Each structure stands twice: as C-alpha cells, then as structure tokens.
C-alpha cells in the first residue's frame, strides 16, 4: 500500500440519495421493533443500532473524491481508493445501478446518479458527487482522454520559428 501526502487540488463532496436515508430509517425502525418484543434482551436492538451505525453512517460523513496533481482518491466510508490518472481508460456518467459492465468492487456511490471510472489496473469505480458533470470533465482532462481542440492560432502548419518566404 502506498501512502501519499499532500493537499488535494480539488475536492468533490459526495452525494447521498434519499433512499439511503430511508434505508437508515428502516434499520432504526427494525431495532425499535426488536426493542418492543417481550422478553427481548436490551442488548440485541443496541447491537443492531451500533452495527448499522458502523456500516451506514461513515458513507454519509466520509464521502468525497479528491483530485491531486497525478492521482484521484476516492474516500468512501472506511475506505480510500487511489487511482493514478495514467491508469484511467474512460470516465463517463453511469448508465444505472444494474448495468453488468459497470459492476465493480469500488462502489462509493450512495446515489444512482453516478460516474463510472474505468481503471482496470486499480479496479473500476463508481462514485456519486455533487457536480457529476464537472467531475467527468475534470477527470477526462486530467487523464488525457479528451484531445485538446486546435486553436486558430496553432492551425498554421508553419512553425513560428521557421522563417517565412517572401514572395
């Protein structure tokens, strides 16, 4: 495992969809129902709540994509995934939650409105941030996936240092 230091150049905060809050509420309601069962030891619903907090709450608190000069870091819950830009083959908006070619072990999206990062050397990733379109544009630029459009000033095939012939 490589440990990198430094401050990110750009940080995209993670997006948490309403369904994630509903899931958290369902788990809390299940713990309450367990607590109301006659003869249920108080420790059982407490364990359910603590386990849910350990797995569900970090996604809300630690959910972001950090862009550095040479890599991106996906911080989601208890994990951190580091992907160098030169390993990224494609970045695009995700087609949805159940697309087979977008199944990955690095799912850091708590929303179905997400971005798919194709990086086979480090493991593909799915992230959902505030400003998904801006993230796609920025990652494609940093990974060199979008060729820069030639500007009118550089469309002249004669190099600037070459002397021009007089007519």
PDB file of C-alpha atoms in Angstrom:
ATOM      1  CA  UNK A   1       0.000   0.000   0.000  1.00  0.00           C
ATOM      2  CA  UNK A   2       1.377   3.374  -0.987  1.00  0.00           C
ATOM      3  CA  UNK A   3       0.845   6.323   1.307  1.00  0.00           C
ATOM      4  CA  UNK A   4       0.651   9.684  -0.395  1.00  0.00           C
ATOM      5  CA  UNK A   5       0.846  13.026   1.301  1.00  0.00           C
ATOM      6  CA  UNK A   6      -0.237  16.422   0.153  1.00  0.00           C
ATOM      7  CA  UNK A   7      -3.277  18.587  -0.166  1.00  0.00           C
ATOM      8  CA  UNK A   8      -5.862  17.912  -2.861  1.00  0.00           C
ATOM      9  CA  UNK A   9      -6.167  20.432  -5.675  1.00  0.00           C
ATOM     10  CA  UNK A  10      -9.913  19.867  -5.995  1.00  0.00           C
ATOM     11  CA  UNK A  11     -12.465  18.098  -3.767  1.00  0.00           C
ATOM     12  CA  UNK A  12     -15.919  16.924  -4.854  1.00  0.00           C
ATOM     13  CA  UNK A  13     -18.324  16.257  -1.981  1.00  0.00           C
ATOM     14  CA  UNK A  14     -20.237  13.008  -2.189  1.00  0.00           C
ATOM     15  CA  UNK A  15     -23.940  12.879  -2.895  1.00  0.00           C
ATOM     16  CA  UNK A  16     -26.250  10.853  -0.643  1.00  0.00           C
ATOM     17  CA  UNK A  17     -29.604   9.955  -2.190  1.00  0.00           C
ATOM     18  CA  UNK A  18     -32.873   9.987  -0.227  1.00  0.00           C
ATOM     19  CA  UNK A  19     -33.140   6.188  -0.486  1.00  0.00           C
ATOM     20  CA  UNK A  20     -30.002   5.918   1.637  1.00  0.00           C
ATOM     21  CA  UNK A  21     -31.725   7.876   4.408  1.00  0.00           C
ATOM     22  CA  UNK A  22     -34.771   5.627   4.061  1.00  0.00           C
ATOM     23  CA  UNK A  23     -32.533   2.568   4.418  1.00  0.00           C
ATOM     24  CA  UNK A  24     -31.048   4.032   7.595  1.00  0.00           C
ATOM     25  CA  UNK A  25     -34.552   4.730   8.906  1.00  0.00           C
ATOM     26  CA  UNK A  26     -35.682   1.164   8.179  1.00  0.00           C
ATOM     27  CA  UNK A  27     -32.735  -0.227  10.142  1.00  0.00           C
ATOM     28  CA  UNK A  28     -33.519   2.095  13.074  1.00  0.00           C
ATOM     29  CA  UNK A  29     -37.202   1.067  12.922  1.00  0.00           C
ATOM     30  CA  UNK A  30     -36.189  -2.609  12.927  1.00  0.00           C
ATOM     31  CA  UNK A  31     -34.144  -2.006  16.065  1.00  0.00           C
ATOM     32  CA  UNK A  32     -37.144  -0.270  17.678  1.00  0.00           C
ATOM     33  CA  UNK A  33     -39.425  -3.202  16.787  1.00  0.00           C
ATOM     34  CA  UNK A  34     -36.893  -5.589  18.296  1.00  0.00           C
ATOM     35  CA  UNK A  35     -36.751  -3.487  21.464  1.00  0.00           C
ATOM     36  CA  UNK A  36     -40.554  -3.706  21.838  1.00  0.00           C
ATOM     37  CA  UNK A  37     -40.629  -7.509  21.646  1.00  0.00           C
ATOM     38  CA  UNK A  38     -41.468  -9.072  25.016  1.00  0.00           C
ATOM     39  CA  UNK A  39     -38.564 -10.924  26.534  1.00  0.00           C
ATOM     40  CA  UNK A  40     -36.031  -9.405  24.095  1.00  0.00           C
ATOM     41  CA  UNK A  41     -32.781  -8.551  25.878  1.00  0.00           C
ATOM     42  CA  UNK A  42     -31.961  -4.841  25.526  1.00  0.00           C
ATOM     43  CA  UNK A  43     -28.549  -5.671  24.128  1.00  0.00           C
ATOM     44  CA  UNK A  44     -29.969  -7.077  20.834  1.00  0.00           C
ATOM     45  CA  UNK A  45     -31.503  -3.809  19.500  1.00  0.00           C
ATOM     46  CA  UNK A  46     -28.459  -1.939  20.773  1.00  0.00           C
ATOM     47  CA  UNK A  47     -26.204  -4.244  18.748  1.00  0.00           C
ATOM     48  CA  UNK A  48     -28.395  -3.724  15.654  1.00  0.00           C
ATOM     49  CA  UNK A  49     -28.168   0.073  16.009  1.00  0.00           C
ATOM     50  CA  UNK A  50     -24.413   0.069  16.621  1.00  0.00           C
ATOM     51  CA  UNK A  51     -23.758  -2.281  13.691  1.00  0.00           C
ATOM     52  CA  UNK A  52     -25.919  -0.146  11.397  1.00  0.00           C
ATOM     53  CA  UNK A  53     -24.132   2.997  12.554  1.00  0.00           C
ATOM     54  CA  UNK A  54     -20.752   1.404  11.866  1.00  0.00           C
ATOM     55  CA  UNK A  55     -21.728   0.452   8.297  1.00  0.00           C
ATOM     56  CA  UNK A  56     -24.176   3.185   7.225  1.00  0.00           C
ATOM     57  CA  UNK A  57     -23.059   6.427   8.894  1.00  0.00           C
ATOM     58  CA  UNK A  58     -19.459   6.638   7.561  1.00  0.00           C
ATOM     59  CA  UNK A  59     -20.809   6.783   3.991  1.00  0.00           C
ATOM     60  CA  UNK A  60     -22.632   9.992   4.912  1.00  0.00           C
ATOM     61  CA  UNK A  61     -19.705  11.564   6.774  1.00  0.00           C
ATOM     62  CA  UNK A  62     -16.727  10.395   4.667  1.00  0.00           C
ATOM     63  CA  UNK A  63     -17.871  10.564   1.058  1.00  0.00           C
ATOM     64  CA  UNK A  64     -15.783  12.580  -1.407  1.00  0.00           C
ATOM     65  CA  UNK A  65     -13.459  12.451  -4.421  1.00  0.00           C
ATOM     66  CA  UNK A  66     -10.134  14.266  -4.072  1.00  0.00           C
ATOM     67  CA  UNK A  67      -8.140  15.262  -7.162  1.00  0.00           C
ATOM     68  CA  UNK A  68      -4.373  15.645  -6.847  1.00  0.00           C
ATOM     69  CA  UNK A  69      -1.773  16.519  -9.482  1.00  0.00           C
ATOM     70  CA  UNK A  70      -1.161  12.892 -10.532  1.00  0.00           C
ATOM     71  CA  UNK A  71      -3.973  10.819  -8.997  1.00  0.00           C
ATOM     72  CA  UNK A  72      -7.522  10.758  -7.717  1.00  0.00           C
ATOM     73  CA  UNK A  73      -8.520   9.449  -4.315  1.00  0.00           C
ATOM     74  CA  UNK A  74     -12.000   8.159  -3.577  1.00  0.00           C
ATOM     75  CA  UNK A  75     -12.842   8.416   0.112  1.00  0.00           C
ATOM     76  CA  UNK A  76     -15.969   6.476   0.996  1.00  0.00           C
ATOM     77  CA  UNK A  77     -16.870   5.266   4.445  1.00  0.00           C
ATOM     78  CA  UNK A  78     -13.948   3.438   5.997  1.00  0.00           C
ATOM     79  CA  UNK A  79     -12.116   3.006   2.676  1.00  0.00           C
ATOM     80  CA  UNK A  80      -9.837   5.004   0.397  1.00  0.00           C
ATOM     81  CA  UNK A  81      -9.126   4.065  -3.221  1.00  0.00           C
ATOM     82  CA  UNK A  82      -6.170   5.637  -5.048  1.00  0.00           C
ATOM     83  CA  UNK A  83      -6.155   5.669  -8.857  1.00  0.00           C
ATOM     84  CA  UNK A  84      -3.339   7.356 -10.832  1.00  0.00           C
ATOM     85  CA  UNK A  85      -4.635   9.334 -13.828  1.00  0.00           C
ATOM     86  CA  UNK A  86      -2.483   7.346 -16.256  1.00  0.00           C
ATOM     87  CA  UNK A  87      -4.409   4.178 -15.280  1.00  0.00           C
ATOM     88  CA  UNK A  88      -7.797   5.694 -16.186  1.00  0.00           C
ATOM     89  CA  UNK A  89      -9.121   4.445 -19.553  1.00  0.00           C
ATOM     90  CA  UNK A  90     -12.552   6.092 -19.530  1.00  0.00           C
ATOM     91  CA  UNK A  91     -14.769   8.323 -17.407  1.00  0.00           C
ATOM     92  CA  UNK A  92     -18.485   8.609 -18.105  1.00  0.00           C
ATOM     93  CA  UNK A  93     -21.845   9.066 -16.477  1.00  0.00           C
ATOM     94  CA  UNK A  94     -23.088   5.756 -15.114  1.00  0.00           C
ATOM     95  CA  UNK A  95     -25.864   4.093 -17.091  1.00  0.00           C
ATOM     96  CA  UNK A  96     -27.595   2.908 -13.928  1.00  0.00           C
ATOM     97  CA  UNK A  97     -27.336   0.693 -10.899  1.00  0.00           C
ATOM     98  CA  UNK A  98     -27.825  -2.654 -12.667  1.00  0.00           C
ATOM     99  CA  UNK A  99     -25.571  -2.421 -15.728  1.00  0.00           C
ATOM    100  CA  UNK A 100     -23.378  -5.570 -15.826  1.00  0.00           C
ATOM    101  CA  UNK A 101     -20.323  -3.894 -17.377  1.00  0.00           C
ATOM    102  CA  UNK A 102     -20.288  -1.375 -14.519  1.00  0.00           C
ATOM    103  CA  UNK A 103     -20.163  -3.923 -11.686  1.00  0.00           C
ATOM    104  CA  UNK A 104     -17.140  -3.100  -9.560  1.00  0.00           C
ATOM    105  CA  UNK A 105     -15.748  -3.647  -6.107  1.00  0.00           C
ATOM    106  CA  UNK A 106     -15.242   0.086  -5.608  1.00  0.00           C
ATOM    107  CA  UNK A 107     -18.807   1.296  -5.351  1.00  0.00           C
ATOM    108  CA  UNK A 108     -18.652   4.583  -3.499  1.00  0.00           C
ATOM    109  CA  UNK A 109     -21.996   5.831  -4.768  1.00  0.00           C
ATOM    110  CA  UNK A 110     -24.819   6.370  -2.303  1.00  0.00           C
ATOM    111  CA  UNK A 111     -26.936   7.544  -5.246  1.00  0.00           C
ATOM    112  CA  UNK A 112     -27.875   6.089  -8.632  1.00  0.00           C
ATOM    113  CA  UNK A 113     -26.882   9.370 -10.333  1.00  0.00           C
ATOM    114  CA  UNK A 114     -23.226   8.411 -10.580  1.00  0.00           C
ATOM    115  CA  UNK A 115     -19.965   8.476 -12.549  1.00  0.00           C
ATOM    116  CA  UNK A 116     -18.208   5.300 -13.779  1.00  0.00           C
ATOM    117  CA  UNK A 117     -14.386   5.391 -13.759  1.00  0.00           C
ATOM    118  CA  UNK A 118     -12.814   2.668 -15.926  1.00  0.00           C
ATOM    119  CA  UNK A 119      -9.396   1.888 -14.445  1.00  0.00           C
ATOM    120  CA  UNK A 120      -8.739  -1.862 -14.780  1.00  0.00           C
ATOM    121  CA  UNK A 121      -5.276  -1.779 -13.182  1.00  0.00           C
ATOM    122  CA  UNK A 122      -6.618  -0.360  -9.909  1.00  0.00           C
ATOM    123  CA  UNK A 123     -10.206  -1.543 -10.102  1.00  0.00           C
ATOM    124  CA  UNK A 124     -13.062   0.325 -11.736  1.00  0.00           C
ATOM    125  CA  UNK A 125     -15.024   2.676  -9.501  1.00  0.00           C
ATOM    126  CA  UNK A 126     -18.499   4.175  -9.321  1.00  0.00           C
ATOM    127  CA  UNK A 127     -18.843   7.469  -7.455  1.00  0.00           C
ATOM    128  CA  UNK A 128     -21.622   9.964  -6.948  1.00  0.00           C
ATOM    129  CA  UNK A 129     -20.709  13.554  -6.162  1.00  0.00           C
ATOM    130  CA  UNK A 130     -22.286  16.971  -6.220  1.00  0.00           C
ATOM    131  CA  UNK A 131     -21.412  18.097  -9.748  1.00  0.00           C
ATOM    132  CA  UNK A 132     -21.048  14.786 -11.585  1.00  0.00           C
ATOM    133  CA  UNK A 133     -20.721  16.514 -14.984  1.00  0.00           C
ATOM    134  CA  UNK A 134     -17.898  18.725 -13.712  1.00  0.00           C
ATOM    135  CA  UNK A 135     -16.131  15.658 -12.262  1.00  0.00           C
ATOM    136  CA  UNK A 136     -16.390  13.832 -15.613  1.00  0.00           C
ATOM    137  CA  UNK A 137     -14.968  16.847 -17.479  1.00  0.00           C
ATOM    138  CA  UNK A 138     -12.140  17.365 -14.991  1.00  0.00           C
ATOM    139  CA  UNK A 139     -11.147  13.685 -14.822  1.00  0.00           C
ATOM    140  CA  UNK A 140     -11.206  13.317 -18.612  1.00  0.00           C
ATOM    141  CA  UNK A 141      -8.960  16.392 -18.896  1.00  0.00           C
ATOM    142  CA  UNK A 142      -6.506  15.212 -16.228  1.00  0.00           C
ATOM    143  CA  UNK A 143      -6.362  11.657 -17.615  1.00  0.00           C
ATOM    144  CA  UNK A 144      -5.759  12.980 -21.151  1.00  0.00           C
ATOM    145  CA  UNK A 145      -8.868  11.308 -22.570  1.00  0.00           C
ATOM    146  CA  UNK A 146     -10.087  14.399 -24.413  1.00  0.00           C
ATOM    147  CA  UNK A 147      -7.702  15.636 -27.073  1.00  0.00           C
ATOM    148  CA  UNK A 148      -7.419  19.408 -26.919  1.00  0.00           C
ATOM    149  CA  UNK A 149      -9.112  21.174 -29.806  1.00  0.00           C
ATOM    150  CA  UNK A 150      -6.661  23.033 -32.040  1.00  0.00           C
ATOM    151  CA  UNK A 151      -6.908  26.746 -31.585  1.00  0.00           C
ATOM    152  CA  UNK A 152      -6.967  29.053 -34.640  1.00  0.00           C
ATOM    153  CA  UNK A 153      -3.527  30.382 -33.737  1.00  0.00           C
ATOM    154  CA  UNK A 154      -1.987  26.898 -33.902  1.00  0.00           C
ATOM    155  CA  UNK A 155      -3.712  25.776 -37.100  1.00  0.00           C
ATOM    156  CA  UNK A 156      -0.881  27.239 -39.211  1.00  0.00           C
ATOM    157  CA  UNK A 157       1.327  24.271 -40.255  1.00  0.00           C
ATOM    158  CA  UNK A 158       4.423  26.517 -40.447  1.00  0.00           C
ATOM    159  CA  UNK A 159       6.283  26.572 -37.120  1.00  0.00           C
ATOM    160  CA  UNK A 160       6.671  30.006 -35.587  1.00  0.00           C
ATOM    161  CA  UNK A 161      10.461  29.683 -35.513  1.00  0.00           C
ATOM    162  CA  UNK A 162      10.733  28.875 -39.248  1.00  0.00           C
ATOM    163  CA  UNK A 163      11.428  31.873 -41.488  1.00  0.00           C
ATOM    164  CA  UNK A 164       8.622  32.683 -43.915  1.00  0.00           C
ATOM    165  CA  UNK A 165       9.419  33.025 -47.599  1.00  0.00           C
ATOM    166  CA  UNK A 166       8.975  36.407 -49.187  1.00  0.00           C
ATOM    167  CA  UNK A 167       7.014  36.499 -52.446  1.00  0.00           C
TER     168      UNK A 167
END
